[in-house]
Coordinates of N, CA and C in Angstrom, one line a residue:
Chain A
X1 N 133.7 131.7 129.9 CA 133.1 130.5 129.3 C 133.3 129.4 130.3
X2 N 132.0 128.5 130.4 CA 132.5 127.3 131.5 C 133.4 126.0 130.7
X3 N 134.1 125.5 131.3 CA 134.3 124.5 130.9 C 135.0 123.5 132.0
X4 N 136.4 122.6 131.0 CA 136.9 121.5 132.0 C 138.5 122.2 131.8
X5 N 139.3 122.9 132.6 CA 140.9 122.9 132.0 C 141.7 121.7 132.1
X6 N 142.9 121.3 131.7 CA 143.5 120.2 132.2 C 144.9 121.0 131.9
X7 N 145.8 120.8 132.8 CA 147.6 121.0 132.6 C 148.0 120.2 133.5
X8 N 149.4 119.7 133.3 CA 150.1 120.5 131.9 C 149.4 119.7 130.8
X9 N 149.5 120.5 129.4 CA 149.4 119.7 128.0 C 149.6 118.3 127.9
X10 N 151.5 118.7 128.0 CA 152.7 117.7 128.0 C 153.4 117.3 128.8
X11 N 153.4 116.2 129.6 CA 154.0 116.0 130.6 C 155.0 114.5 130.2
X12 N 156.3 115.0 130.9 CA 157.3 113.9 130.4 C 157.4 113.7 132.0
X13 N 157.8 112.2 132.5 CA 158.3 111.4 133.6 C 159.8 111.1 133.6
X14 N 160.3 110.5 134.6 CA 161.2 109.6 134.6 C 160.7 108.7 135.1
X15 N 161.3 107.6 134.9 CA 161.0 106.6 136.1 C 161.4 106.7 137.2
X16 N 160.3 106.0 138.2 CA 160.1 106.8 139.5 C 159.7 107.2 140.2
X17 N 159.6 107.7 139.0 CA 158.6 109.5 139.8 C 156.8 109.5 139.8
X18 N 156.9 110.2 140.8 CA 155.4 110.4 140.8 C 155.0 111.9 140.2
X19 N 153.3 111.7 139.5 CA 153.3 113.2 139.0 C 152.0 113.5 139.4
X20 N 151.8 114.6 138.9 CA 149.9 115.1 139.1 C 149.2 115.7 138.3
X21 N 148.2 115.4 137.5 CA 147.8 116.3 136.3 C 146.6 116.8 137.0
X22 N 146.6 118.4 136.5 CA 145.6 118.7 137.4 C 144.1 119.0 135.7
X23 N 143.0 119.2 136.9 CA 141.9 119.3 136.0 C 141.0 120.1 136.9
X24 N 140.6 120.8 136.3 CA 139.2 121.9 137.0 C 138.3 122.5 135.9
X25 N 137.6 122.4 137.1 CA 135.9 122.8 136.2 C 135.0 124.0 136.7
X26 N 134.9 124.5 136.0 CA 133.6 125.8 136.4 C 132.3 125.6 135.9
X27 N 131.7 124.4 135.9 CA 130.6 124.1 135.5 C 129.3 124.0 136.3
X28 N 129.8 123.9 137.7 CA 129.5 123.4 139.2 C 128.4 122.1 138.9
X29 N 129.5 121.3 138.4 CA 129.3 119.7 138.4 C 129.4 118.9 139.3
X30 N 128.5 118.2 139.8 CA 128.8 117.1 141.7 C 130.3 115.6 140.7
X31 N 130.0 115.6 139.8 CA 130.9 114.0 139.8 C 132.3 114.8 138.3
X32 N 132.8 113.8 138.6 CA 134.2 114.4 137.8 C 134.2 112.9 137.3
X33 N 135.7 112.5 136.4 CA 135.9 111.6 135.9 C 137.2 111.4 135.7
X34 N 138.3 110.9 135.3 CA 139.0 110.7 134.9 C 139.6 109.0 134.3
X35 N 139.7 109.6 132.7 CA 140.1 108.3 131.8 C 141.7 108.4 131.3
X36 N 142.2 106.9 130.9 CA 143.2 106.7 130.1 C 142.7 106.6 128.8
X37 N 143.6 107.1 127.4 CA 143.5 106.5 126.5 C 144.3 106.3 125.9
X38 N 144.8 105.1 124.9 CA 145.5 104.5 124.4 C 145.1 104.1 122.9
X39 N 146.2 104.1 122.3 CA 145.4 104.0 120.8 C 144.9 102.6 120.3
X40 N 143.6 102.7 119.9 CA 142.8 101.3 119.5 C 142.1 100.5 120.6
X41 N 142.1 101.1 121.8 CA 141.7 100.4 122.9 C 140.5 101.5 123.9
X42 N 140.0 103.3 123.2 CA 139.2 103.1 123.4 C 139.3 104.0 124.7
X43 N 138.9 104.7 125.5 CA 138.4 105.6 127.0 C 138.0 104.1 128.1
X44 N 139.3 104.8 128.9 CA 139.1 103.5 130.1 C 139.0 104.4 131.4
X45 N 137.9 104.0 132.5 CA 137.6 104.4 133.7 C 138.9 104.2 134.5
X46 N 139.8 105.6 134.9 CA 140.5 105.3 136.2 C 139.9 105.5 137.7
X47 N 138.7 106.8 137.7 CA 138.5 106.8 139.0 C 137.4 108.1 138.7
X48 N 136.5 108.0 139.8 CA 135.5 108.5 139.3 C 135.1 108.9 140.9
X49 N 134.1 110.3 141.1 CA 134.0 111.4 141.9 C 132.6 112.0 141.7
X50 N 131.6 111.0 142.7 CA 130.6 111.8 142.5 C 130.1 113.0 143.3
X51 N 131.0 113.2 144.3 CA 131.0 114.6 145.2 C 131.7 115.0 145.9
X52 N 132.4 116.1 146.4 CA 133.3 116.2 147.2 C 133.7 115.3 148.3
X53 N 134.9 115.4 148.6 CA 135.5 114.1 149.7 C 135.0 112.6 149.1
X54 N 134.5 112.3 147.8 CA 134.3 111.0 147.7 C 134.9 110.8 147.1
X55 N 135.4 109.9 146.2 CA 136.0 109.0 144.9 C 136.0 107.6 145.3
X56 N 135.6 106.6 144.1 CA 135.5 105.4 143.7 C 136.8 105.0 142.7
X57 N 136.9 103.8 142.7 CA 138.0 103.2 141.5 C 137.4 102.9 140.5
X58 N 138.1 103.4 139.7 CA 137.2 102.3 138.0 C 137.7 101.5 137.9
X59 N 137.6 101.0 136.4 CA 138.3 99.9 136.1 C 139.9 99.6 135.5
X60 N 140.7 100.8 135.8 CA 142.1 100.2 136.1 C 142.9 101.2 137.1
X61 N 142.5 101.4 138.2 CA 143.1 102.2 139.3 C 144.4 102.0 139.6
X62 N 144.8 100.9 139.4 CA 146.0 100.9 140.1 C 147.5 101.4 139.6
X63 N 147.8 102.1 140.2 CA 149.5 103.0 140.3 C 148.4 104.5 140.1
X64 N 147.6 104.5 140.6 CA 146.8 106.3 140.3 C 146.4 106.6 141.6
X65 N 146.3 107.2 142.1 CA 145.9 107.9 143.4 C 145.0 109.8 142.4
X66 N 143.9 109.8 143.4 CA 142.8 111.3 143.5 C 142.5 111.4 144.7
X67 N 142.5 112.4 144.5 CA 141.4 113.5 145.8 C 140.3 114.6 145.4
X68 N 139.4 114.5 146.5 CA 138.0 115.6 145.9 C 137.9 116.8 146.7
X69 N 139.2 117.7 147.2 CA 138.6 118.7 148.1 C 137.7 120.0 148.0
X70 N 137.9 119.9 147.0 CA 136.9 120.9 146.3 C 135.8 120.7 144.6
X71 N 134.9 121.2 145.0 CA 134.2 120.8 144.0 C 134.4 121.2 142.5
X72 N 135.5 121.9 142.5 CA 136.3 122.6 140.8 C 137.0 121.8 140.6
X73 N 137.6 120.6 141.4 CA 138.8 120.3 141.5 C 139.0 118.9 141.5
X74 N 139.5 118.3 140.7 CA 140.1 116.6 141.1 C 141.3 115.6 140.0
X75 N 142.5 116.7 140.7 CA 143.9 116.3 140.4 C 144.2 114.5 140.5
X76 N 144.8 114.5 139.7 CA 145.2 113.0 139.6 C 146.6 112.8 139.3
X77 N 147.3 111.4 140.5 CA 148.1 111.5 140.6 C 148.7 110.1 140.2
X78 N 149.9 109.8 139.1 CA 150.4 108.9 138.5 C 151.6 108.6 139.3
X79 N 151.3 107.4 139.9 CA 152.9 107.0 141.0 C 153.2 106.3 140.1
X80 N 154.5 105.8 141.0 CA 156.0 104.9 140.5 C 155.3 103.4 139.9
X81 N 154.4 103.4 140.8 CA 153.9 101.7 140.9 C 153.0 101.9 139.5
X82 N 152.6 102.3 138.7 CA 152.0 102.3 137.2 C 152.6 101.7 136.5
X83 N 152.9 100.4 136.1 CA 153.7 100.1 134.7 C 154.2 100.7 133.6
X84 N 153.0 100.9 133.0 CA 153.1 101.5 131.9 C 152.4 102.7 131.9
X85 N 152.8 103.8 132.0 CA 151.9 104.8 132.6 C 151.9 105.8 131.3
X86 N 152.6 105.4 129.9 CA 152.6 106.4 128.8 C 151.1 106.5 128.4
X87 N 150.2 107.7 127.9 CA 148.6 108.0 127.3 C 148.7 109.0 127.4
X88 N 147.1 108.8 127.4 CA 146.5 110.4 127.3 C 145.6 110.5 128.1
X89 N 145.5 111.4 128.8 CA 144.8 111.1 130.2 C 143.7 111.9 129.9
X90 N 142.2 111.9 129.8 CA 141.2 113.0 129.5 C 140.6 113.4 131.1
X91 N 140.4 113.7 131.5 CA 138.9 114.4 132.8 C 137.6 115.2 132.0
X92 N 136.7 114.0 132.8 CA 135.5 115.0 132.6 C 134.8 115.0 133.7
X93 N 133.6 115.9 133.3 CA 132.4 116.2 134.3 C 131.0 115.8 133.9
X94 N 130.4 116.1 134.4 CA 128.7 115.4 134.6 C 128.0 116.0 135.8
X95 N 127.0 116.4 135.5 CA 126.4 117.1 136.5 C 126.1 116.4 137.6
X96 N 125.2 115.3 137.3 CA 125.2 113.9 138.4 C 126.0 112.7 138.0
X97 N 125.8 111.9 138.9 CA 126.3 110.3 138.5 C 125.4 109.7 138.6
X98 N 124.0 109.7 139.5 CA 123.0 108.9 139.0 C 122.1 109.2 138.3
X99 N 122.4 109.9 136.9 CA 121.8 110.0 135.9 C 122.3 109.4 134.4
X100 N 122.1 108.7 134.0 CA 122.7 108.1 132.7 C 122.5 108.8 131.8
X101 N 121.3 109.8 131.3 CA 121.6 110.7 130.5 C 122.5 111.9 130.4
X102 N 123.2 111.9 131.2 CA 123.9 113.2 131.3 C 124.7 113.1 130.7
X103 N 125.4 114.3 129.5 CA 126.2 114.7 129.4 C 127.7 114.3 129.7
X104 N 128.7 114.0 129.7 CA 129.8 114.2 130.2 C 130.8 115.2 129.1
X105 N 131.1 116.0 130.0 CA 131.7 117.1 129.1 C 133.7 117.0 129.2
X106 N 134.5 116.8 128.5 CA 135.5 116.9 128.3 C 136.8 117.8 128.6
X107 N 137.7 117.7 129.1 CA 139.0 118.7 128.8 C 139.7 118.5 127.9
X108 N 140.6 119.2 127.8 CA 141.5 118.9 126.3 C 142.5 117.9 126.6
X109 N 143.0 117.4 127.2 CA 143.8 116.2 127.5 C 145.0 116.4 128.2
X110 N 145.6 115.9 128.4 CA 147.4 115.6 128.7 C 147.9 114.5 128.5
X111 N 148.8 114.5 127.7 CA 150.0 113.5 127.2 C 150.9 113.4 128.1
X112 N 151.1 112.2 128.6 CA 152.2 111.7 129.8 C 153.2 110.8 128.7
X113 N 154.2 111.1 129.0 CA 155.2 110.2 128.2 C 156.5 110.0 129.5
X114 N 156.6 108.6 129.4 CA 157.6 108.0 130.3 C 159.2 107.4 129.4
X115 N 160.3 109.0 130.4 CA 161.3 108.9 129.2 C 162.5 107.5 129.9
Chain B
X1 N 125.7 92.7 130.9 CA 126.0 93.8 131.0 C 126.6 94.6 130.1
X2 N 126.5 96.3 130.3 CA 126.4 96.9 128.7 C 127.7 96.9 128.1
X3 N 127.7 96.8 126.6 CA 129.1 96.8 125.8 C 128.7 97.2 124.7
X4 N 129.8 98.0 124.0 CA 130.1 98.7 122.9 C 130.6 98.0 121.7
X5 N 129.9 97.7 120.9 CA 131.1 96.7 119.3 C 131.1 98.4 118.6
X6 N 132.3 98.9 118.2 CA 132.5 100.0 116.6 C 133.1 98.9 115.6
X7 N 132.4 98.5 114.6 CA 132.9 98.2 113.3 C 133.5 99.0 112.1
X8 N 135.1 98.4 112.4 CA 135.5 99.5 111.1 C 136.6 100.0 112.7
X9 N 137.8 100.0 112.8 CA 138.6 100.8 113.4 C 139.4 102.7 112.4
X10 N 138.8 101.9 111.0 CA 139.5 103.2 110.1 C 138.8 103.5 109.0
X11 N 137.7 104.0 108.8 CA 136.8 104.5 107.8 C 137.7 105.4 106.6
X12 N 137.3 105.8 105.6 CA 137.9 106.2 104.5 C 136.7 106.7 103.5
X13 N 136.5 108.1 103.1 CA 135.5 108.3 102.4 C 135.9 109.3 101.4
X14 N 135.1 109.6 100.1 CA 135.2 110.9 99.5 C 134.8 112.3 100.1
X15 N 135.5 113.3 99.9 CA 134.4 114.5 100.2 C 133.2 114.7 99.4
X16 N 132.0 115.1 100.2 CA 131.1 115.0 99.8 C 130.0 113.3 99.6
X17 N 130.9 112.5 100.0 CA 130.1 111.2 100.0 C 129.6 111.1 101.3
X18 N 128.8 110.1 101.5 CA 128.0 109.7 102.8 C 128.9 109.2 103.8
X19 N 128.6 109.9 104.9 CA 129.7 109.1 106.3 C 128.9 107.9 106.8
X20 N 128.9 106.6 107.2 CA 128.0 105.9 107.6 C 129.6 105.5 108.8
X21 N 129.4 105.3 110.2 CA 130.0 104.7 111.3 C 129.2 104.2 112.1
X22 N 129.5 102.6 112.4 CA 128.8 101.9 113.0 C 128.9 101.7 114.4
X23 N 127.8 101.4 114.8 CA 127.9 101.3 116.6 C 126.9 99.7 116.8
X24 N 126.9 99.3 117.6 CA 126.2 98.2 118.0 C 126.6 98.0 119.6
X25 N 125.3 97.8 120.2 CA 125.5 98.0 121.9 C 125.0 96.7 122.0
X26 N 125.3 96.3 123.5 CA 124.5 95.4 124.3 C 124.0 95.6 125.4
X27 N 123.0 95.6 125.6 CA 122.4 96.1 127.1 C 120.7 95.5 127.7
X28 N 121.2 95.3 129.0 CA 119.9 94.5 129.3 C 118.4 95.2 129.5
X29 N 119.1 96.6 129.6 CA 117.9 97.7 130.2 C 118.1 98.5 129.4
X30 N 117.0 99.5 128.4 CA 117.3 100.2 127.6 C 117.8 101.3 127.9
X31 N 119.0 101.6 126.7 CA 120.5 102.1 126.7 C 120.0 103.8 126.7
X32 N 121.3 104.4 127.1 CA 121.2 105.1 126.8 C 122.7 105.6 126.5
X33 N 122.7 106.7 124.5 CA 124.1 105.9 123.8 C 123.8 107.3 123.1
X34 N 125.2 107.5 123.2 CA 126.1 108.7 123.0 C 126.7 108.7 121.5
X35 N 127.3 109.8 121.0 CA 128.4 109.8 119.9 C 129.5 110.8 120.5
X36 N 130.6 110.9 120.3 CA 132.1 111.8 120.9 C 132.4 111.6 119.7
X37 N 132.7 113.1 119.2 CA 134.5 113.3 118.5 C 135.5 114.0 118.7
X38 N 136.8 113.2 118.5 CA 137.8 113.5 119.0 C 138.6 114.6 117.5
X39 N 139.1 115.3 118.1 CA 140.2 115.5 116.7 C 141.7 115.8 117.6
X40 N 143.0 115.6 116.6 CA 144.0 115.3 117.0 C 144.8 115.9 118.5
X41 N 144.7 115.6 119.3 CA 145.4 116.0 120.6 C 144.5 116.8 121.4
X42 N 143.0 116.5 121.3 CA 142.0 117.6 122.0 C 141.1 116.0 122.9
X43 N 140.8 116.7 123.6 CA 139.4 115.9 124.1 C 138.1 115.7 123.7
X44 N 137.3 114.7 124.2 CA 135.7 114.4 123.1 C 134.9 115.7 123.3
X45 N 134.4 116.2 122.6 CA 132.8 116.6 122.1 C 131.8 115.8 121.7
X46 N 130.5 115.9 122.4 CA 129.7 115.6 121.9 C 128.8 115.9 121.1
X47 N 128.8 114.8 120.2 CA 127.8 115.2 118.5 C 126.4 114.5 118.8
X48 N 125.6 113.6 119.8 CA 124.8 113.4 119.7 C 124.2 112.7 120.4
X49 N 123.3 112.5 121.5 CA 122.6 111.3 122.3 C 121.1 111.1 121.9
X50 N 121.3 109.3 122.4 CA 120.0 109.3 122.4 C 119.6 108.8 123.8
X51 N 118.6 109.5 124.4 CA 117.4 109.0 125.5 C 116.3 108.5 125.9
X52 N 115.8 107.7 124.9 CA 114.9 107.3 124.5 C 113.3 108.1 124.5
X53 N 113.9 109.5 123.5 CA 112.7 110.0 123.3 C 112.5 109.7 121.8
X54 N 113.4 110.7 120.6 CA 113.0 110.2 119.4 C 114.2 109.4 118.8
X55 N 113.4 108.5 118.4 CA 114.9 106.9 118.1 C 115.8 107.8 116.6
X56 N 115.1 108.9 116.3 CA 116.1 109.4 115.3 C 116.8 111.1 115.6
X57 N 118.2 111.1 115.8 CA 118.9 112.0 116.7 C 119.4 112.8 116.2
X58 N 119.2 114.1 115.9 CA 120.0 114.7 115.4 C 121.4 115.6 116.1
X59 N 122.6 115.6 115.6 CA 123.6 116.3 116.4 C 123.8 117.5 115.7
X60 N 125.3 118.0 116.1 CA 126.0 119.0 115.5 C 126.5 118.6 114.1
X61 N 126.8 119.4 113.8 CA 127.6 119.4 112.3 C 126.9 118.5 111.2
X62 N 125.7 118.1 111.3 CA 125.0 117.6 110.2 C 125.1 116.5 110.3
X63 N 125.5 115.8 111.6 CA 125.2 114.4 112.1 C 123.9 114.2 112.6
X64 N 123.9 112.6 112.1 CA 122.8 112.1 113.0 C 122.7 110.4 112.9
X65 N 121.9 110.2 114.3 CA 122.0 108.8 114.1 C 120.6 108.1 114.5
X66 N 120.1 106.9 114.3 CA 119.2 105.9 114.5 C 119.2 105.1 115.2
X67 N 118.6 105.0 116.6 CA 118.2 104.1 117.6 C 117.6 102.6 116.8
X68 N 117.6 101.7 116.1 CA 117.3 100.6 116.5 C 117.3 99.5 117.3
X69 N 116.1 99.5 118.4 CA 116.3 98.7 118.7 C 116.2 96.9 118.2
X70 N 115.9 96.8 117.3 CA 115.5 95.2 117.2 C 117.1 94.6 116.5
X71 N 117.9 96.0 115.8 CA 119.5 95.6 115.4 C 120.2 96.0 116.4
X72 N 120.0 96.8 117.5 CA 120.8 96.9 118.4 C 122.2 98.1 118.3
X73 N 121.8 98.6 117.1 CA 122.4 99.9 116.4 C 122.4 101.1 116.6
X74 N 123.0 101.8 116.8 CA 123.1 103.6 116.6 C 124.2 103.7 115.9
X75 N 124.0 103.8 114.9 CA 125.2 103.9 113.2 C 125.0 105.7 113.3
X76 N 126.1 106.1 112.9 CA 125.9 107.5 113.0 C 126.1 108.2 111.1
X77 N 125.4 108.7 110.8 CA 125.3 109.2 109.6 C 125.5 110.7 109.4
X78 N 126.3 111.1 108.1 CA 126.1 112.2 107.3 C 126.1 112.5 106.3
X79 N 125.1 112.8 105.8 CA 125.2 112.4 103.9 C 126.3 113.1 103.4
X80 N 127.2 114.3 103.6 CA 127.6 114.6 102.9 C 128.4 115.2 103.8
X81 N 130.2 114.2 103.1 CA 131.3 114.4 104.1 C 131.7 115.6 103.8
X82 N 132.6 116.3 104.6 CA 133.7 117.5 104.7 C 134.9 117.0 105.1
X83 N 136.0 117.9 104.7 CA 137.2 118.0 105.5 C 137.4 118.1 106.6
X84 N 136.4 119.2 107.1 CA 136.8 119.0 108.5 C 136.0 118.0 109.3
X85 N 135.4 117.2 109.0 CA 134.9 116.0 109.2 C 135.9 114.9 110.0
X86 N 137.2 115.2 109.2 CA 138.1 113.9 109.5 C 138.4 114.1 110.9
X87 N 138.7 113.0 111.8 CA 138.5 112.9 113.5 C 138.3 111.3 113.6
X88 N 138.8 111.3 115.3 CA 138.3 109.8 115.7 C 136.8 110.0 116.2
X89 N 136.4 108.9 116.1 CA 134.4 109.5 116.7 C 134.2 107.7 117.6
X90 N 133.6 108.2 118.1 CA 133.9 106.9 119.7 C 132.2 107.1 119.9
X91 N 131.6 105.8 119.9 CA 130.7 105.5 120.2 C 130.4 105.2 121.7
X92 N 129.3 105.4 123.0 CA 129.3 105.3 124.1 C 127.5 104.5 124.7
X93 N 128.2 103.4 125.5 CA 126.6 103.3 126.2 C 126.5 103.9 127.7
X94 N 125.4 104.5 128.4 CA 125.5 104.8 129.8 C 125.0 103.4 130.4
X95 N 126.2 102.8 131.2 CA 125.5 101.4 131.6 C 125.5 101.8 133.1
X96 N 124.8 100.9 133.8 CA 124.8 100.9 135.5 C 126.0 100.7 135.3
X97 N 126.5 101.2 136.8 CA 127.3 100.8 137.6 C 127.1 99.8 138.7
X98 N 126.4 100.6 139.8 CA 126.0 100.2 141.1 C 124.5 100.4 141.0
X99 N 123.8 100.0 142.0 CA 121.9 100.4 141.6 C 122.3 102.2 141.5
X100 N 121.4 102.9 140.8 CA 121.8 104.3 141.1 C 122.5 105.0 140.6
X101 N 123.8 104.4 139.9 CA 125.3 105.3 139.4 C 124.7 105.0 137.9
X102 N 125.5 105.0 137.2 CA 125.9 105.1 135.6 C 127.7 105.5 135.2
X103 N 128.1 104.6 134.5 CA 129.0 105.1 134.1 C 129.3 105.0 132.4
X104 N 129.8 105.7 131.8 CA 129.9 105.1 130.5 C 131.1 104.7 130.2
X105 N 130.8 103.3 128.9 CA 131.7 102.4 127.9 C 131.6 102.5 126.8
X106 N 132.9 103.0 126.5 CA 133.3 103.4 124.9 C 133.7 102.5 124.1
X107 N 133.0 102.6 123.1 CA 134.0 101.6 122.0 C 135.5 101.9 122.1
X108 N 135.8 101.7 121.2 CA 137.1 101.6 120.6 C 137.4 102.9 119.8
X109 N 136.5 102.9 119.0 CA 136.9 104.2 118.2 C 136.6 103.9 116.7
X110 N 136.4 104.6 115.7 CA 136.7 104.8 114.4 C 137.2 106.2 114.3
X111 N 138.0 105.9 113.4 CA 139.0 107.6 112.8 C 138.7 107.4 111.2
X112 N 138.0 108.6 111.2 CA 137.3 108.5 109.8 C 138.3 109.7 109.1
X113 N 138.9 109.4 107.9 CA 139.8 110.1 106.6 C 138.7 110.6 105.2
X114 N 138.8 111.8 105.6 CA 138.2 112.2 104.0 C 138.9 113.0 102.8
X115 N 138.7 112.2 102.2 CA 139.6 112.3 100.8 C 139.6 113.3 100.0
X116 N 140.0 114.2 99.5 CA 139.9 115.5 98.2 C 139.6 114.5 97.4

């Protein structure tokens, strides 16, 4: 079946530390996505990938670092410099990015909790 | 530029009663507006878009919603709730980004509870 994976599930931090949630796709989608969510406040743009070797920032990039080296693939990575870096982090895909009708299809999430 | 209002952060219905969840966009260029539901610790599925073909949309699970434009609405309806109905459901518009891109903005959310 195609979909989006995301692991780990659960992921616990210290402070400090930097981590990486990964997410892949077998859909052979050109643009990827990845959001924060937080309760009552709703899916927020961290960084967005409309093809291999590219990525853009959304609208709250900073303490996140990505990479696109492959087109199944675009791990994301939570540094020290994130404030508050506890959520739920979703990835999705889209077949294009310059189409506004498309789809964007979902993974099952990962919970980052900073102990 | 485009934005999402959901009215209602916490819906509450009978089983078997009508689900009514509101959406209200703003957008300079006509929208194009999504529905996601969430259920507890999973990521969105989508229950429904509209593209501006027919302003009345039908989704999965016996959803559906209404493009008006002159209220600026896609309220998402089901006449007749279920249990497993209960979920957060997040309203979306596809707005420009850049000339060319699109990205989408989500409301906030409603988590709709249905009652035995």
């Amino acid at each position: 079946d195609g979909g989006i994976t995301q692991s780990p599930k659960y992921l616990f931090r210290k402070e400090g530390q930097n981590v990486t949630l990964s997410c892949e796709q077998n859909l052979n989608h050109d643009a990827m996505y990845w959001y924060r969510q937080d309760p009552g406040q709703g899916l927020r743009l961290i960084y967005y990938s409309q093809i291999v070797n590219d990525f853009q920032k959304g609208d709250i990039a900073e303490g996140y670092s990505v990479s696109r080296e492959k087109k199944e693939s675009f791990p994301l990575t939570v540094t020290s410099a994130q404030k508050n870096p506890t959520a739920f982090y979703l990835c999705a895909s889209s077949m294009q990015f310059t189409r506004g009708t498309d789809t964007q299809y979902f993974g099952p999430g990962t919970r980052l909790t900073v102990l | 530029a485009q934005s999402v209002t959901q009215l209602g952060s916490h819906v509450s219905v009978s089983e078997g009663a009508l689900v009514l969840l509101r959406c209200n966009y703003s957008s300079s260029v006509p929208p194009y507006l999504f529905w996601y539901v969430q259920y507890p610790n999973q990521g969105l599925q989508l229950l429904l878009k509209y593209t501006s073909a027919a302003t009345l949309v039908k989704g999965i699970n016996g959803f559906e919603a209404e493009f008006k434009k002159s209220e600026t609405s896609f309220h998402l309806t089901k006449p007749s709730a279920h249990m497993s109905d209960a979920a957060e459901y997040f309203c979306a518009v596809s707005g420009t980004l850049v000339s060319g891109t699109y990205k989408y903005i989500f409301g906030t959310g409603t988590r709709l509870k249905v009652l035995a």
